[in-house]
Amino acid sequence: MSLRVLITGAKGLIGEPLIKLLLSQGNSIHILSRTPANSNPAVKEFGWDIENGSIDERSLEGVDAIIHLAGENIGAKPWTTKRKHTIVSSRTKSLELLFRAIKGHTHAKVKTLISASAVGYYGDRGDEILTETSHPGTGFLADTCMQWEHAADALAALGHRGVKRRTGVVLAREGGALPKIAGPVKSGFGTILGSGKQWMPWVHLHDAAHAYVHALNNEQMEGAYNLSSPRPVTNKVFTETVAAIHRKKIWLPNVPDLALRIALGEMKAIVLSSNRTDSTKLQDTGFNFKYAFLPEALHDLYG
Ligand SMILES: NC(=O)c1ccc[n+]([C@@H]2O[C@H](COP(=O)([O-])OP(=O)(O)OC[C@H]3O[C@@H](n4cnc5c(N)ncnc54)[C@H](OP(=O)(O)O)[C@@H]3O)[C@@H](O)[C@H]2O)c1
């Protein structure tokens, strides 16, 4: 059955392949963007201004499902108080704006809300295996994810099927975290961060996009689902595998925890937090990861 899907934050890393996939399956796409441009004739773009609370309500017309990807990039700039506010509000106020718009829109027929979330929900948890019933963690990333998920739950409570995707590090050649890790490795200056024992849940961009479509089409899915490959690895294994793919060796000593704490402050959580997430719940819904093993995923990305 073809659906009309409204995607927020659609022009980012996950949105781009997701749009292609949804269009290839005969769905129609509306986009909500801060800078609508109608650059792609196959989709309709509409504008919103989250801080000012304005939204083009035509974006909701005939929409069956919303995929909420919008959110200020977490790792791009230092976490000043203002930036922390933007990181949270871009995710939560945007959902609140959708809530008000749907409530006030007499013709809205949205049935499904699929919202991004992140493995940061769990905080720093060492070797503990983290399932969707594990308790949330502490720290800014965990607080952000909890507020994000609460706002998604409130919107879903309007009567929609709500799915939350607790996503690990999305691996893509041209965007996200991988180029930042692979760049120094390729130049021969790659390093393991901290002890290197922290778990890094990862997911290939192909699987991330397909998992969103799977949640859209699988009406049994509801609630939170970890979205990371069934084989998370530690930072040490991750870095060494990236090095092996590029026929390089990691010869520099590990960057000590203390140096990362001094250089990054609170943002150290992005690289030092350990999340050993389990994806059984997602796989039990019939989702098969194309890239379950890191070397296969990296071979695909780097050829
Ligand atoms: N990539 C990952 O490794 C990863 C891992 C875990 C969770 N996630 C989450 O999954 C979602 C999608 O990830 P992604 O990697 O595709 O993100 P992305 O490439 O950073 O794109 C996010 C989109 O959100 C919109 N956006 C950015 N700043 C915003 C702001 N201040 N207010 C409102 N909208 C804003 C932008 O769309 P417009 O410019 O069109 O408005 C942008 O294209 C994000 O919420 C992210 O936190 C990603």
GROMACS .gro file of N, CA and C in nm, residues 2 22 33 37 48 59 76 95 106 110 150 163 175-176 180 189 194 207 211 225 227 252 268 273 277 288-289:
model
   81
    2SER      N    1   0.059   0.218  -0.088
    2SER     CA    2   0.144   0.337  -0.090
    2SER      C    3   0.092   0.438   0.013
   22LEU      N    4   1.178   0.514   0.002
   22LEU     CA    5   1.031   0.529   0.010
   22LEU      C    6   0.972   0.560  -0.127
   33SER      N    7   1.118   2.146   0.644
   33SER     CA    8   1.257   2.192   0.654
   33SER      C    9   1.259   2.336   0.698
   37ALA      N   10   1.304   2.426  -0.030
   37ALA     CA   11   1.360   2.475  -0.156
   37ALA      C   12   1.296   2.412  -0.278
   48TRP      N   13   0.904   2.525   0.824
   48TRP     CA   14   0.864   2.545   0.964
   48TRP      C   15   0.973   2.623   1.036
   59SER      N   16   0.168   2.087   0.489
   59SER     CA   17   0.258   1.971   0.496
   59SER      C   18   0.186   1.848   0.550
   76ALA      N   19   2.876   1.864   1.641
   76ALA     CA   20   2.943   1.959   1.551
   76ALA      C   21   3.015   2.073   1.624
   95LEU      N   22   0.848   1.844   1.790
   95LEU     CA   23   0.739   1.746   1.810
   95LEU      C   24   0.616   1.814   1.870
  106THR      N   25  -0.816   1.983   1.091
  106THR     CA   26  -0.935   1.897   1.087
  106THR      C   27  -0.920   1.778   0.992
  110VAL      N   28  -0.307   1.130   1.027
  110VAL     CA   29  -0.181   1.061   1.060
  110VAL      C   30  -0.209   0.941   1.149
  150HIS      N   31   0.988   1.145   2.536
  150HIS     CA   32   0.862   1.188   2.601
  150HIS      C   33   0.777   1.269   2.506
  163VAL      N   34   0.672   0.475   1.724
  163VAL     CA   35   0.794   0.392   1.727
  163VAL      C   36   0.913   0.485   1.750
  175GLY      N   37   2.940   1.105   0.542
  175GLY     CA   38   2.885   1.189   0.649
  175GLY      C   39   2.883   1.114   0.781
  176GLY      N   40   2.842   1.186   0.886
  176GLY     CA   41   2.835   1.124   1.018
  176GLY      C   42   2.974   1.107   1.078
  180LYS      N   43   3.521   1.110   1.026
  180LYS     CA   44   3.603   1.176   1.129
  180LYS      C   45   3.700   1.075   1.192
  189PHE      N   46   4.753   0.846   1.138
  189PHE     CA   47   4.754   0.903   1.273
  189PHE      C   48   4.628   0.867   1.352
  194GLY      N   49   4.063   0.683   2.488
  194GLY     CA   50   4.052   0.636   2.626
  194GLY      C   51   4.106   0.494   2.636
  207ASP      N   52   2.120  -0.014   0.635
  207ASP     CA   53   2.031  -0.080   0.732
  207ASP      C   54   1.949   0.022   0.810
  211ALA      N   55   1.556   0.009   0.814
  211ALA     CA   56   1.488  -0.016   0.943
  211ALA      C   57   1.374   0.084   0.965
  225TYR      N   58   1.287   0.077   2.000
  225TYR     CA   59   1.367  -0.031   1.939
  225TYR      C   60   1.510   0.019   1.923
  227LEU      N   61   1.845   0.045   1.737
  227LEU     CA   62   1.880   0.033   1.595
  227LEU      C   63   2.032   0.037   1.585
  252LEU      N   64   5.007   0.490   1.725
  252LEU     CA   65   5.012   0.592   1.830
  252LEU      C   66   4.952   0.537   1.959
  268LYS      N   67   3.285   1.476   2.608
  268LYS     CA   68   3.361   1.351   2.609
  268LYS      C   69   3.265   1.231   2.604
  273SER      N   70   3.149   0.723   2.619
  273SER     CA   71   3.038   0.645   2.676
  273SER      C   72   3.036   0.506   2.614
  277THR      N   73   2.454  -0.216   2.310
  277THR     CA   74   2.310  -0.233   2.285
  277THR      C   75   2.281  -0.365   2.214
  288ASN      N   76   1.608  -0.806   0.902
  288ASN     CA   77   1.739  -0.868   0.881
  288ASN      C   78   1.841  -0.761   0.844
  289PHE      N   79   1.946  -0.753   0.921
  289PHE     CA   80   2.052  -0.658   0.888
  289PHE      C   81   2.130  -0.710   0.768
   0.00000   0.00000   0.00000
